Coordinates of C-alpha atoms in Angstrom, one line a residue:
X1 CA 82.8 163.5 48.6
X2 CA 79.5 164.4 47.4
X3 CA 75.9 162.7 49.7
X4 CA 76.0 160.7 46.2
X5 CA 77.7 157.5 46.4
X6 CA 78.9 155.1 43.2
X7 CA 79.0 151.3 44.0
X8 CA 80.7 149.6 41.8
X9 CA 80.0 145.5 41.1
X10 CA 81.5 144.2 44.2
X11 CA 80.7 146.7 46.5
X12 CA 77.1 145.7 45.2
X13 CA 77.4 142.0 46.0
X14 CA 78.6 142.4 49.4
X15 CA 75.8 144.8 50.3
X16 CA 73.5 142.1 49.1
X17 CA 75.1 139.8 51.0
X18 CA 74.7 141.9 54.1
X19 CA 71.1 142.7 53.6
X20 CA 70.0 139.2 53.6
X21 CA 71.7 138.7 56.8
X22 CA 70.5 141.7 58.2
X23 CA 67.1 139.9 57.1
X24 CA 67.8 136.6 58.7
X25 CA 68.8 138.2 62.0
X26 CA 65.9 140.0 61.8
X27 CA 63.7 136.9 61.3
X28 CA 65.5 134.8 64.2
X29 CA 64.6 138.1 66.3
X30 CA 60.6 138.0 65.5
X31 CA 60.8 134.2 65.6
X32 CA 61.8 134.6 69.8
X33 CA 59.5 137.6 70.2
X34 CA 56.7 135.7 69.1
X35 CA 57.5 132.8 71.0
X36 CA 57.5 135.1 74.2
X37 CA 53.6 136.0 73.8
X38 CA 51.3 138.1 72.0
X39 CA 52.8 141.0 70.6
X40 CA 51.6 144.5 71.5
X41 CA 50.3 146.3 68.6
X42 CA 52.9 148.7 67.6
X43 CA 55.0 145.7 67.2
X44 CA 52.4 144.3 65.4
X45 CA 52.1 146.3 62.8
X46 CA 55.9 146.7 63.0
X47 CA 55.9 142.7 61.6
X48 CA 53.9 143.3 59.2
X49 CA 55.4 145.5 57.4
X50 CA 58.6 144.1 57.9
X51 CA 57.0 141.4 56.4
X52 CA 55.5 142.7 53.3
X53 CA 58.8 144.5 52.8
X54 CA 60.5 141.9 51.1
X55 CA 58.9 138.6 49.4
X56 CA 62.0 136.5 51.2
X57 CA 60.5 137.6 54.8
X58 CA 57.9 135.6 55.4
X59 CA 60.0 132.5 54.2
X60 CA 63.0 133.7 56.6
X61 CA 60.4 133.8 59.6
X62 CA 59.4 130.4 59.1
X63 CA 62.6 129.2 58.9
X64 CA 63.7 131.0 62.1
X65 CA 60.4 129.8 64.0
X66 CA 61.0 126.3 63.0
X67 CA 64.2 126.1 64.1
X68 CA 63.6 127.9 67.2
X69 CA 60.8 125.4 68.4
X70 CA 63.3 122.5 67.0
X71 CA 65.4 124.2 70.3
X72 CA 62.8 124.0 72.4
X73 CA 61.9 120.5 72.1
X74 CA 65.6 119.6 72.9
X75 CA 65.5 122.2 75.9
X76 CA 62.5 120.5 77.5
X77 CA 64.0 117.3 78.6
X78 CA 66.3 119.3 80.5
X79 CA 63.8 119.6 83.6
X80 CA 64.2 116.2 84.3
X81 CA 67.5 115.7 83.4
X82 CA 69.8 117.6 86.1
X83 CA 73.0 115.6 85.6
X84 CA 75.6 117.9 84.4
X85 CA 77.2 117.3 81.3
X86 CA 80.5 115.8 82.1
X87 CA 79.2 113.3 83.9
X88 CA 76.0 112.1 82.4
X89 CA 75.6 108.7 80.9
X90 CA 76.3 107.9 77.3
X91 CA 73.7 106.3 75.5
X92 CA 74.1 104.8 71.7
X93 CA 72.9 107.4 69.2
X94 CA 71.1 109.6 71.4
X95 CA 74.5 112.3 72.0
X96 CA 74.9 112.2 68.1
X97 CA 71.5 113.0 67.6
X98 CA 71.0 115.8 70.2
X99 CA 73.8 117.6 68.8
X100 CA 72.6 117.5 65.0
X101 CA 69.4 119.5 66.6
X102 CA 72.1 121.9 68.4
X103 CA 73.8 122.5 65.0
X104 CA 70.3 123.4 63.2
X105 CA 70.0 125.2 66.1
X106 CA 72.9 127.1 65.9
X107 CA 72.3 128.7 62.7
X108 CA 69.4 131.0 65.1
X109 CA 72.1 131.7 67.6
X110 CA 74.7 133.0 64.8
X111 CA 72.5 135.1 63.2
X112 CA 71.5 136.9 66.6
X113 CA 75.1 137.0 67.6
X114 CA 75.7 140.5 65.8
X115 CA 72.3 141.5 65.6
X116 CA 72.0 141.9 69.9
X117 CA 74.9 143.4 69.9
X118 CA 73.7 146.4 68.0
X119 CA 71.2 148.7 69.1
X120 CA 67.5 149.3 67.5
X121 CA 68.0 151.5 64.9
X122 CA 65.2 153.4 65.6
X123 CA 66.4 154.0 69.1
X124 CA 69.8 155.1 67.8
X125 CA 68.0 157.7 65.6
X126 CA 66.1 159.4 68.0
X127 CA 67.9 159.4 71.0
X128 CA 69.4 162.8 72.1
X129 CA 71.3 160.9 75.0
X130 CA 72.0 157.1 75.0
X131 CA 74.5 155.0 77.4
X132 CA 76.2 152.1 76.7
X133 CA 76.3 148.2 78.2
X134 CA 76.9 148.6 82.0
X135 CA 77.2 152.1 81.5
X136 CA 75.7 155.1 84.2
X137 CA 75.2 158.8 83.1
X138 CA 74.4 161.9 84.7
X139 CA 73.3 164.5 82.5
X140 CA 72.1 168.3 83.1
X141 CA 69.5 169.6 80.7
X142 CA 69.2 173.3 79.4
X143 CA 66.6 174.2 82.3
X144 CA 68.8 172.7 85.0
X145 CA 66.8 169.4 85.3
X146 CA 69.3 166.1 85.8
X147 CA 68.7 162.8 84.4
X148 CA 70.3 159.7 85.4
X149 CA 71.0 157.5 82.8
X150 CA 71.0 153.6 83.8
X151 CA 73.1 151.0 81.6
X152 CA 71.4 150.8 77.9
X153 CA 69.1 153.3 77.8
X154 CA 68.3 156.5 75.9
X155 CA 66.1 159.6 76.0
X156 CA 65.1 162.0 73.6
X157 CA 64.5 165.6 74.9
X158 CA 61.6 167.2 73.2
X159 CA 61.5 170.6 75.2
X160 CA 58.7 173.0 73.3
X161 CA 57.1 176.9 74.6
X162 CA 54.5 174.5 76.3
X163 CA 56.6 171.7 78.4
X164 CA 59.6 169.9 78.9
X165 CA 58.8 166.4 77.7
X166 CA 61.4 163.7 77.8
X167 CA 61.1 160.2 75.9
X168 CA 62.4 157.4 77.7
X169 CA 62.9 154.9 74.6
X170 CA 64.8 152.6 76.7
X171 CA 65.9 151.6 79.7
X172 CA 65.8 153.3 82.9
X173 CA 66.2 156.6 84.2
X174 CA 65.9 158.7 87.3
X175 CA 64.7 162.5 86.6
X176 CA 65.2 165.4 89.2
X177 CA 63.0 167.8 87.5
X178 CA 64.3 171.6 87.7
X179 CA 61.2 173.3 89.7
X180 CA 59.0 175.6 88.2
X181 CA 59.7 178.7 89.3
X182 CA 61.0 182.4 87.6
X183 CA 60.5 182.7 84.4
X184 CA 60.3 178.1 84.0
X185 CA 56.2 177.5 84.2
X186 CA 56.5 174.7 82.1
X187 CA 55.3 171.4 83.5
X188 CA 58.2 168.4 83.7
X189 CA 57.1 165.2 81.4
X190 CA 58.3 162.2 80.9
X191 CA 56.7 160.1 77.9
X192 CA 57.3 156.2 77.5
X193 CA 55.4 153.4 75.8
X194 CA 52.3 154.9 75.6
X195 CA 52.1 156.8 78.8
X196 CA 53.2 160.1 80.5
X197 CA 54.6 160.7 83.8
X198 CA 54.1 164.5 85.0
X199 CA 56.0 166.0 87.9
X200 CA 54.5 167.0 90.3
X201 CA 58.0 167.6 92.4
X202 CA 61.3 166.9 91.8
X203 CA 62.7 163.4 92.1
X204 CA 61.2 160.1 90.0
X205 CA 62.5 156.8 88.2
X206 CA 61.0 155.3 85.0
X207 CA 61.7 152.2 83.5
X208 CA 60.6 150.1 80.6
X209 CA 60.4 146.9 80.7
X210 CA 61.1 144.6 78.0
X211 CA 57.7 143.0 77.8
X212 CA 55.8 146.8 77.1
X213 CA 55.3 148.1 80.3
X214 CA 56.5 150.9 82.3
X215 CA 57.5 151.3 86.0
X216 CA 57.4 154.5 87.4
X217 CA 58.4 155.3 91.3
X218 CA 58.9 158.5 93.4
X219 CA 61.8 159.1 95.2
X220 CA 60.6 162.8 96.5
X221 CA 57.1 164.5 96.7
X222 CA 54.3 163.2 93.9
X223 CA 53.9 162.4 90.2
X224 CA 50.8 162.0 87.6
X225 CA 51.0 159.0 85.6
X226 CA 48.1 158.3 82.8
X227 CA 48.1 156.5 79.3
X228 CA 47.4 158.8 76.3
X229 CA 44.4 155.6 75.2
X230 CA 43.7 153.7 78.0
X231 CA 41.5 150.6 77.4
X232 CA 38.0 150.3 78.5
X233 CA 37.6 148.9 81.5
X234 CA 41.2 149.7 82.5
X235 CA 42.5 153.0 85.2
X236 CA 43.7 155.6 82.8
X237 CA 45.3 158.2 85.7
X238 CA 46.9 157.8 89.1
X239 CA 48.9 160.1 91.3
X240 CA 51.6 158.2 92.8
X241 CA 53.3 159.6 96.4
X242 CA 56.4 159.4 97.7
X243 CA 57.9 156.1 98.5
X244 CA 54.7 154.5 96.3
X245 CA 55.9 152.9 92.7
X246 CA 53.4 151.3 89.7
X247 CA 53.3 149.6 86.3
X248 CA 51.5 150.5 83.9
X249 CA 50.9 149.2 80.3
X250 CA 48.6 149.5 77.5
X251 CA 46.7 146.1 78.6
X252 CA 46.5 146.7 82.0
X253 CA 46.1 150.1 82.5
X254 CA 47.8 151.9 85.3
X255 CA 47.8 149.5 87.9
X256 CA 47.4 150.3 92.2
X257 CA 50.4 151.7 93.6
X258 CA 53.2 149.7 95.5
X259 CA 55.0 150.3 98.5
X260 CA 58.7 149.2 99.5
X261 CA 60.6 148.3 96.2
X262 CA 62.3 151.6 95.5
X263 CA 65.3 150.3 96.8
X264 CA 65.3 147.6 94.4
X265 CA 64.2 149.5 91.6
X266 CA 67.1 151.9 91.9
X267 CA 69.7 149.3 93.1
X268 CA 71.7 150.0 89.8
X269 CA 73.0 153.2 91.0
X270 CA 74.6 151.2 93.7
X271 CA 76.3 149.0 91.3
X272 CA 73.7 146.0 92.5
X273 CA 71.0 144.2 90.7
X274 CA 68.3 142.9 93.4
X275 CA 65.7 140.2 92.4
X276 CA 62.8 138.8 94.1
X277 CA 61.1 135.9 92.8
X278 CA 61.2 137.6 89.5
X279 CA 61.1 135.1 86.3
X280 CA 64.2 134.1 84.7
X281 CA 63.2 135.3 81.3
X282 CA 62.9 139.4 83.0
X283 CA 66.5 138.4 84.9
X284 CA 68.1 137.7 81.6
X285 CA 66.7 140.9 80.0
X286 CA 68.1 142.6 82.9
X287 CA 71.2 141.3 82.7
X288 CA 71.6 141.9 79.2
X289 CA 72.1 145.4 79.9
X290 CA 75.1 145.2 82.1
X291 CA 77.1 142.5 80.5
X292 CA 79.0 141.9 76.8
X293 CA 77.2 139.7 75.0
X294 CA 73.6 138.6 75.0
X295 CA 72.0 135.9 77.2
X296 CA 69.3 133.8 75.7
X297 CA 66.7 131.9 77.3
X298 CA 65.2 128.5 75.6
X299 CA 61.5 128.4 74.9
X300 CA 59.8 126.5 77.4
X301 CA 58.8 126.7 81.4
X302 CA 62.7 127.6 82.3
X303 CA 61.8 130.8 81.5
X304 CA 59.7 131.3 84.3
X305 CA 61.9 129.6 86.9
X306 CA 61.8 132.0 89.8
X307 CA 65.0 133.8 90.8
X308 CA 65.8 135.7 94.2
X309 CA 69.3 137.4 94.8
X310 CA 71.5 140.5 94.9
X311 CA 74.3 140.4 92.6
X312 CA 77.1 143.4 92.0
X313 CA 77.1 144.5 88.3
X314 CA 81.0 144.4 88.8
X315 CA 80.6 140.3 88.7
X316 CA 77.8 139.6 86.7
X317 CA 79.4 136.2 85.6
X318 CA 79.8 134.8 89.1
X319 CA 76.3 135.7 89.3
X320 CA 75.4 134.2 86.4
X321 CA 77.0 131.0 87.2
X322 CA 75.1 131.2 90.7
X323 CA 71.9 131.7 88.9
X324 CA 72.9 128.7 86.8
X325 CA 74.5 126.4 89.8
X326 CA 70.6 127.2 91.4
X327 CA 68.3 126.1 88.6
X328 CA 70.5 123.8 87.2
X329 CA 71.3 125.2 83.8
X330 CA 73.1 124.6 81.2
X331 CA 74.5 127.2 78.4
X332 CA 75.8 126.9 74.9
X333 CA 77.7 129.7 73.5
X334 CA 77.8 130.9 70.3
X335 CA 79.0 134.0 68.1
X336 CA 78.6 136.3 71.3
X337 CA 75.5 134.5 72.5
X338 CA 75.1 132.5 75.3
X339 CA 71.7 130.3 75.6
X340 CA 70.9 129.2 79.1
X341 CA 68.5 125.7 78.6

């Protein structure tokens, strides 16, 4: 078998077939995306040339948005309905019409089902390391540094005569950089979303956040964090101590230091996820790491409903159903996705 390939007439249809719905679960993915915010602008640019890529892009988008905001409307009523399901009221019509805005809806939720359930391409390409859905890794690296690997997330080692960098690419991780000593002079990097995160001892997590930004916190002795294009107006550099954490992002710069969430930060390694008033919508994303399946969110203000708990990755759907059972939330499921609204 040569790197050639011969398709013959079927073979050709069927990868048609699957390239439009690679397209369409594509466009349902930018429709959410950009119902979430403004993008940043490497995702930006990353639309538009999805979009000028193929003439039956910007068509699929529209589609996908539409239908997407069509979900929303129906979601809305839901903060001041809290009757459950099986018991609320019938009225005439209403049930029947509701559910023919579920079934457009649907078509959104199908064509995510298998696209969430696949990792970014890109991130698959580059990463030298990647784990799995509630899956933790402990790996050693040539110069005896350690990297623990959270659930879904991946690094690319990038070691050169001048430094050890590391990507983070996604997810979190906690580095215990190898000191530099003997014949190792090279600093210890870590690189992620814009930003670098220099050793400046041994022991640090970073972790990227599905909205752009970075957390970084210190677990022993100090760290450097600064953006390689920090905004005007915006801190560029901080040193970060032990105990201390940060975000940072290309908006916001690198924010003041924290004190007192480490323990939450690293909770995963404990086999518990720990919330504090943190909005549903960053929950989910959370979550979404851990369990099969994705989780889905409806546009709207449920998104962010505040949530406060500690739940054990081992039982995510009990927790789920708490987190449900506490907002009052309903979910459809669909095709591997479940939609909380």
């Amino acid at each position: 078998m040569t790197a050639e390939e011969t398709f013959f007439p079927a073979d050709h249809q069927n990868q048609r077939e699957q390239q439009q719905e690679i397209g369409r679960q594509q466009a349902a993915e930018w429709a959410i995306r950009l119902d979430g915010g403004d993008l940043d602008r490497s995702r930006r640019e990353a639309l538009d040339g999805w979009l000028a890529a193929d003439p039956r892009h910007p068509a699929a988008l529209a589609l996908a948005q539409r239908t997407w905001k069509q979900l929303g409307s129906l979601a809305e009523p839901r903060t001041m309905v809290q009757t459950p399901v099986a018991s609320a009221p019938r009225r005439a019509g209403g049930r029947r019409k509701g559910w023919r805005g579920w079934a457009a809806a649907a078509a959104v939720l199908l064509a995510l089902g298998s696209a969430w359930n696949e990792r970014d391409a890109g991130v698959s390409w580059l990463a030298d390391h990647a784990t799995g859905k509630g899956e933790v890794r402990i790996l050693r690296l040539v110069d005896g540094s350690e990297v623990e690997l959270d659930a879904q997330s991946a690094i690319d080692v990038a070691y050169d005569s001048r430094e050890r960098r590391v990507r983070l690419l996604e997810g979190s991780a906690i580095f215990r950089a190898a000191p530099r000593a003997g014949r190792e002079t090279r600093p210890f990097v870590v690189e992620s979303a814009g930003g670098s995160t220099r050793a400046l001892g041994t022991r640090f997590l970073v972790s990227r956040n599905d909205d752009g930004s970075v957390q970084v916190g210190v677990l022993e002795h100090r760290v450097a964090v600064a953006l390689a294009h920090p905004r005007t107006g915006t801190v560029g550099r901080r040193e970060l101590g032990e105990g201390e954490s940060l975000r940072y992002s290309a908006e916001g710069g690198v924010e003041a230091p924290l004190g007192g969430r480490l323990d939450d930060l690293t909770s995963w390694r404990r086999g518990l996820l720990v919330f504090d008033e943190q909005p549903l919508g960053e929950v989910v994303a959370r979550l979404n790491r851990y369990r099969p399946g994705h989780l889905l969110v409806a546009p709207g203000a449920l998104a962010q409903r505040r949530v406060s708990g500690v739940f054990r990755v081992a039982d995510l759907e009990a927790s789920l159903q708490s987190i449900s059972d506490e907002l009052g939330v309903r979910s459809l499921g669909l095709a591997g996705v479940t939609l909380l609204y």
